[in-house]
């Protein structure tokens, strides 16, 4: 495939800085599976492979935020995460934004894959808990910067109050966006308001175990097995929250890989409230995001999640 000229120039120059050698891109092969950006495996004239994605219309902050998130997930060293080479471009058709990273070839999950993913995710969630607070002494929910969930903005203002964080920075903004697009009017809207006004009561005690470092967008397309069968994490929307948020996203459109739950719960407490109703509260955020990204077919699922949480 042909890459945009400015991307080729930027990538070659970044690789020269990275490797200390003159680098030319020999070939680029499309990689499927992403939701937002065109992507490719590029091979250099010295035979090295890298993963490249680019976008001619989205703001470069999207990739800058992803770089920040990938580094944060890689830092604790508990799960495999691609190493970032560079990101640049202004996000216009003439100068698309791009992100270049290590290419980690996909393979087949081995028999320990699910358990290792569970143990690794639990370790990741525990890695940001106090006292390992790299951003200061006071534990907080949120992150040092805003980022994106899919292509939608995700605010991460620091807060010591998890329930307020979940209401004000997760559910409410997505609900407002959905309402601006004509969804959640009438009785549906009243149910959502009812849930938001009762969140203190419904979520009481939910902050235990936080703040944890979250992947933030852990659907099944954002983790895979490498060629040795071990789990790899990609494409995060990182912040500090409650680990159950990642679990809920993993379960939203599928089920945990075999052995995952055992691996996770060996390392971190698995609260019965998660299975009882908190999964619904956390999935509700992602369902509202889907309403805003993909339309009204996710409204019924959002209502069902809100009603289950309220009924508990
Ligand atoms: P998008 O930002 O468009 O959602 P992703 O980051 O999810 O794109 O990447 C799209 C696909 O490319 C993934 O589903 C995965 O199969 C593959 N992929 C992503 N990162 C890498 C990588 N570092 N090495 C190899 N393949 C990757």
Coordinates of C-alpha atoms and ligand atoms in Angstrom, one line a residue:
X1 CA 0.0 0.0 0.0
X2 CA 1.0 3.6 -0.5
X3 CA 1.6 5.7 2.6
X4 CA 1.0 9.5 2.6
X5 CA 4.3 11.2 1.6
X6 CA 4.6 13.4 4.7
X7 CA 4.1 10.4 6.9
X8 CA 6.9 8.5 5.1
X9 CA 9.2 11.4 5.6
X10 CA 8.3 11.8 9.3
X11 CA 8.6 8.1 10.0
X12 CA 11.9 7.7 8.3
X13 CA 13.4 10.7 10.1
X14 CA 12.0 9.3 13.5
X15 CA 13.6 5.9 12.8
X16 CA 16.9 7.5 12.0
X17 CA 16.8 9.3 15.4
X18 CA 15.7 6.0 17.0
X19 CA 18.3 3.7 15.4
X20 CA 21.1 6.1 14.6
X21 CA 21.2 4.8 11.0
X22 CA 19.8 6.0 7.7
X23 CA 16.5 4.3 7.3
X24 CA 14.2 3.9 4.3
X25 CA 10.7 2.3 4.3
X26 CA 10.7 -0.6 1.9
X27 CA 7.1 -1.7 2.2
X28 CA 3.9 -1.1 4.0
X29 CA 1.2 -3.8 4.4
X30 CA -2.3 -2.8 5.8
X31 CA -3.2 -4.2 9.2
X32 CA -6.9 -4.6 9.9
X33 CA -8.9 -4.7 13.2
X34 CA -8.8 -1.1 14.3
X35 CA -11.8 1.1 14.8
X36 CA -10.5 4.5 13.8
X37 CA -7.3 4.8 12.0
X38 CA -5.7 3.3 8.9
X39 CA -2.7 1.2 10.0
X40 CA 0.1 -0.8 8.5
X41 CA 3.1 -2.9 9.2
X42 CA 6.1 -1.1 7.7
X43 CA 9.3 -2.9 6.8
X44 CA 12.5 -0.9 6.7
X45 CA 15.5 -1.5 4.3
X46 CA 17.2 -3.3 7.2
X47 CA 14.3 -5.7 7.5
X48 CA 12.8 -4.4 10.7
X49 CA 9.1 -4.2 11.1
X50 CA 7.1 -1.5 12.9
X51 CA 3.4 -0.8 13.5
X52 CA 2.2 2.5 12.0
X53 CA -1.2 4.2 12.2
X54 CA -2.1 7.6 10.9
X55 CA -5.1 9.9 10.5
X56 CA -5.7 12.8 8.2
X57 CA -8.6 14.4 10.1
X58 CA -8.3 13.7 13.9
X59 CA -6.3 16.0 16.1
X60 CA -2.7 15.0 16.8
X61 CA -3.6 15.0 20.6
X62 CA -5.3 11.6 20.0
X63 CA -2.0 10.0 19.3
X64 CA -0.1 12.0 21.9
X65 CA -2.6 10.8 24.5
X66 CA -2.1 7.2 23.2
X67 CA 1.7 7.6 23.5
X68 CA 1.2 8.8 27.1
X69 CA -1.1 5.8 27.9
X70 CA 1.1 3.2 26.2
X71 CA 4.1 4.4 28.2
X72 CA 2.1 4.4 31.5
X73 CA 1.0 0.8 30.9
X74 CA 4.5 -0.3 29.9
X75 CA 6.2 1.3 32.9
X76 CA 5.2 -1.2 35.6
X77 CA 6.6 -4.0 33.4
X78 CA 3.8 -6.4 34.3
X79 CA 2.2 -7.0 30.8
X80 CA 3.6 -6.7 27.3
X81 CA 2.9 -3.3 25.7
X82 CA 4.5 -2.1 22.4
X83 CA 7.3 0.4 22.8
X84 CA 6.6 3.8 21.2
X85 CA 9.1 5.1 18.6
X86 CA 7.5 8.5 17.9
X87 CA 4.3 10.4 17.0
X88 CA 3.9 13.6 14.9
X89 CA 1.9 15.3 12.2
X90 CA -0.8 17.9 12.5
X91 CA -3.8 15.9 11.6
X92 CA -4.6 17.4 8.2
X93 CA -4.9 15.6 4.8
X94 CA -1.5 17.3 3.8
X95 CA 0.1 16.4 7.1
X96 CA -1.7 13.4 8.7
X97 CA -1.0 12.7 12.4
X98 CA 0.8 9.4 12.9
X99 CA 2.1 7.1 15.6
X100 CA 4.9 4.6 15.1
X101 CA 5.6 1.8 17.6
X102 CA 7.2 -1.6 17.9
X103 CA 5.4 -4.3 15.8
X104 CA 4.4 -7.2 18.0
X105 CA 3.3 -10.0 15.7
X106 CA 0.1 -11.7 16.8
X107 CA 0.1 -15.4 17.6
X108 CA -2.1 -18.1 19.2
X109 CA -3.0 -17.8 22.9
X110 CA -1.3 -20.6 24.8
X111 CA -3.1 -22.5 27.6
X112 CA -1.9 -20.0 30.2
X113 CA -3.0 -16.9 28.3
X114 CA -6.1 -16.1 30.2
X115 CA -4.6 -16.7 33.6
X116 CA -1.5 -14.6 32.7
X117 CA -3.7 -11.8 31.4
X118 CA -5.7 -12.0 34.7
X119 CA -2.6 -11.9 36.9
X120 CA -1.0 -9.2 34.7
X121 CA -4.1 -7.0 34.8
X122 CA -4.4 -7.4 38.5
X123 CA -0.7 -6.4 38.9
X124 CA -1.3 -3.4 36.6
X125 CA -4.3 -2.3 38.7
X126 CA -2.3 -2.7 41.9
X127 CA 0.8 -0.9 40.4
X128 CA -0.7 2.6 40.8
X129 CA -2.1 2.1 44.3
X130 CA -0.5 4.1 47.0
X131 CA 2.3 4.3 48.0
X132 CA 3.5 4.0 44.3
X133 CA 1.9 7.2 43.4
X134 CA 4.3 8.7 40.8
X135 CA 2.4 11.9 40.6
X136 CA 2.5 13.0 44.3
X137 CA 1.6 11.8 47.7
X138 CA -2.1 12.1 47.6
X139 CA -3.9 9.2 45.8
X140 CA -6.3 10.5 43.2
X141 CA -8.7 9.3 40.6
X142 CA -8.2 10.7 37.1
X143 CA -5.0 11.4 35.2
X144 CA -2.5 14.2 34.5
X145 CA -4.1 14.8 31.1
X146 CA -7.3 14.4 29.1
X147 CA -7.4 11.6 26.5
X148 CA -10.0 9.9 24.2
X149 CA -12.4 7.1 24.4
X150 CA -12.6 5.9 20.7
X151 CA -12.7 9.3 19.0
X152 CA -14.6 11.1 21.8
X153 CA -12.9 13.3 24.4
X154 CA -12.4 11.8 27.9
X155 CA -11.7 14.3 30.7
X156 CA -9.6 13.0 33.6
X157 CA -9.6 15.9 36.1
X158 CA -8.0 14.7 39.4
X159 CA -10.5 13.9 42.2
X160 CA -10.4 12.1 45.5
X161 CA -14.0 11.2 45.1
X162 CA -14.6 8.2 42.8
X163 CA -18.4 8.4 42.7
X164 CA -18.3 12.1 41.8
X165 CA -15.6 11.3 39.2
X166 CA -17.8 8.5 37.7
X167 CA -20.9 10.7 37.6
X168 CA -19.4 14.1 36.6
X169 CA -16.6 13.0 34.2
X170 CA -17.9 9.7 32.8
X171 CA -21.7 9.2 32.8
X172 CA -23.0 12.8 32.7
X173 CA -20.9 14.1 29.7
X174 CA -21.8 11.1 27.6
X175 CA -25.5 11.3 28.6
X176 CA -25.5 15.0 27.7
X177 CA -23.9 14.3 24.3
X178 CA -26.5 11.5 23.6
X179 CA -29.4 13.8 24.6
X180 CA -28.1 16.6 22.4
X181 CA -28.4 14.0 19.6
X182 CA -32.0 13.3 20.5
X183 CA -31.6 10.1 22.7
X184 CA -32.9 9.5 26.3
X185 CA -35.9 11.8 26.1
X186 CA -39.1 11.1 28.1
X187 CA -39.2 8.1 30.5
X188 CA -35.7 6.9 29.4
X189 CA -34.3 10.3 30.4
X190 CA -36.0 10.2 33.8
X191 CA -34.5 6.8 34.5
X192 CA -31.1 8.1 33.7
X193 CA -31.6 11.2 35.9
X194 CA -32.9 8.9 38.7
X195 CA -29.7 6.8 38.5
X196 CA -27.4 9.8 38.5
X197 CA -29.2 11.4 41.5
X198 CA -28.9 8.1 43.4
X199 CA -25.3 7.3 42.5
X200 CA -23.9 8.1 46.0
X201 CA -26.2 5.4 47.4
X202 CA -25.8 2.9 44.6
X203 CA -22.0 3.1 44.4
X204 CA -21.4 3.4 48.1
X205 CA -18.1 1.7 48.9
X206 CA -17.1 1.3 45.2
X207 CA -13.9 3.2 45.6
X208 CA -12.2 0.4 47.6
X209 CA -9.1 -0.9 45.8
X210 CA -8.6 2.3 43.9
X211 CA -7.1 4.4 42.6
X212 CA -5.8 1.7 40.2
X213 CA -4.0 2.2 36.9
X214 CA -6.6 1.4 34.2
X215 CA -6.2 0.4 30.5
X216 CA -9.5 2.3 30.1
X217 CA -10.8 0.7 26.9
X218 CA -10.2 -3.0 27.3
X219 CA -12.5 -4.5 24.7
X220 CA -11.4 -7.7 23.1
X221 CA -9.8 -5.8 20.1
X222 CA -7.4 -4.1 22.5
X223 CA -5.5 -7.2 23.8
X224 CA -4.2 -10.2 21.9
X225 CA -1.6 -13.0 22.1
X226 CA 1.9 -12.5 20.8
X227 CA 3.8 -15.1 18.9
X228 CA 4.8 -16.9 22.2
X229 CA 1.1 -16.9 23.3
X230 CA 1.4 -14.2 25.9
X231 CA -1.0 -11.3 26.3
X232 CA -0.3 -7.8 24.8
X233 CA -2.2 -4.6 25.5
X234 CA -2.7 -1.9 22.9
X235 CA -4.8 1.2 22.3
X236 CA -5.5 2.4 25.8
X237 CA -7.5 5.3 27.3
X238 CA -5.5 5.4 30.6
X239 CA -6.4 6.9 33.9
X240 CA -6.6 6.0 37.6
X241 CA -10.0 4.6 38.6
X242 CA -11.4 1.4 40.0
X243 CA -10.1 -1.9 38.4
X244 CA -13.7 -3.1 37.9
X245 CA -14.0 -0.7 35.0
X246 CA -11.6 -2.7 32.9
X247 CA -13.3 -5.9 33.9
X248 CA -16.7 -4.5 32.9
X249 CA -15.4 -3.5 29.5
X250 CA -13.8 -6.9 28.9
X251 CA -17.2 -8.4 29.6
X252 CA -19.4 -6.0 27.7
X253 CA -19.3 -7.7 24.3
X254 CA -17.9 -11.1 25.3
X255 CA -16.5 -13.1 28.1
X256 CA -13.2 -13.3 29.9
X257 CA -10.6 -15.6 28.4
X258 CA -10.4 -19.0 30.1
X259 CA -8.5 -18.8 33.4
X260 CA -8.6 -15.0 33.5
X261 CA -10.9 -14.6 36.5
X262 CA -8.9 -17.1 38.5
X263 CA -5.7 -15.4 37.7
X264 CA -7.1 -11.9 38.5
X265 CA -8.7 -12.9 41.8
X266 CA -5.6 -14.7 43.0
X267 CA -3.9 -11.2 43.1
X268 CA -6.8 -8.8 43.8
X269 CA -10.1 -9.0 45.6
X270 CA -13.0 -9.7 43.4
X271 CA -16.0 -8.0 45.0
X272 CA -19.4 -9.7 44.8
X273 CA -21.0 -6.2 44.2
X274 CA -19.2 -6.2 40.8
X275 CA -21.1 -9.2 39.6
X276 CA -24.3 -8.1 41.3
X277 CA -24.6 -4.6 39.8
X278 CA -21.4 -2.5 39.5
X279 CA -20.5 -4.2 36.2
X280 CA -23.7 -2.6 34.8
X281 CA -22.8 0.8 36.1
X282 CA -19.4 0.6 34.5
X283 CA -20.6 -0.9 31.3
X284 CA -23.2 1.9 31.1
X285 CA -20.4 4.4 30.3
X286 CA -19.1 2.4 27.4
X287 CA -22.7 1.8 26.2
X288 CA -23.3 5.6 26.2
X289 CA -20.1 6.0 24.3
X290 CA -21.4 3.6 21.7
X291 CA -24.7 5.5 21.4
X292 CA -22.6 8.6 20.7
X293 CA -20.2 6.9 18.3
X294 CA -22.5 4.4 16.5
X295 CA -26.1 5.6 17.2
X296 CA -29.4 4.6 18.7
X297 CA -29.0 0.8 18.5
X298 CA -27.2 1.0 21.8
X299 CA -29.9 2.9 23.7
X300 CA -31.8 -0.2 24.7
X301 CA -28.7 -1.8 26.1
X302 CA -27.9 1.4 28.0
X303 CA -31.4 1.5 29.5
X304 CA -31.2 -2.2 30.5
X305 CA -27.8 -1.6 32.3
X306 CA -29.2 1.5 34.1
X307 CA -32.4 -0.3 35.2
X308 CA -30.4 -3.3 36.5
X309 CA -28.2 -1.0 38.5
X310 CA -31.2 0.8 39.9
X311 CA -33.1 -2.4 40.7
X312 CA -30.3 -3.8 42.9
Ligands
LIG1 P1 -7.3 1.9 16.2 O1 -6.6 3.1 16.8 O2 -7.7 2.3 14.8 O3 -8.4 1.3 17.0 P2 -5.5 -0.2 17.0 O4 -4.5 0.5 17.8 O5 -6.6 -0.9 17.8 O6 -6.2 0.8 16.0 O7 -4.8 -1.2 16.0 C1 -5.5 -1.9 15.0 C2 -5.1 -3.3 14.9 O8 -3.7 -3.4 14.6 C3 -5.2 -4.1 16.2 O9 -6.5 -4.7 16.3 C4 -4.1 -5.1 16.2 O10 -4.6 -6.3 15.5 C5 -3.1 -4.4 15.3 N1 -2.0 -3.8 16.1 C6 -2.1 -2.8 16.9 N2 -0.9 -2.4 17.5 C7 0.0 -3.4 17.0 C8 1.4 -3.6 17.3 N3 2.1 -2.8 18.0 N4 1.9 -4.6 16.6 C9 1.2 -5.4 15.8 N5 -0.1 -5.3 15.6 C10 -0.7 -4.3 16.2

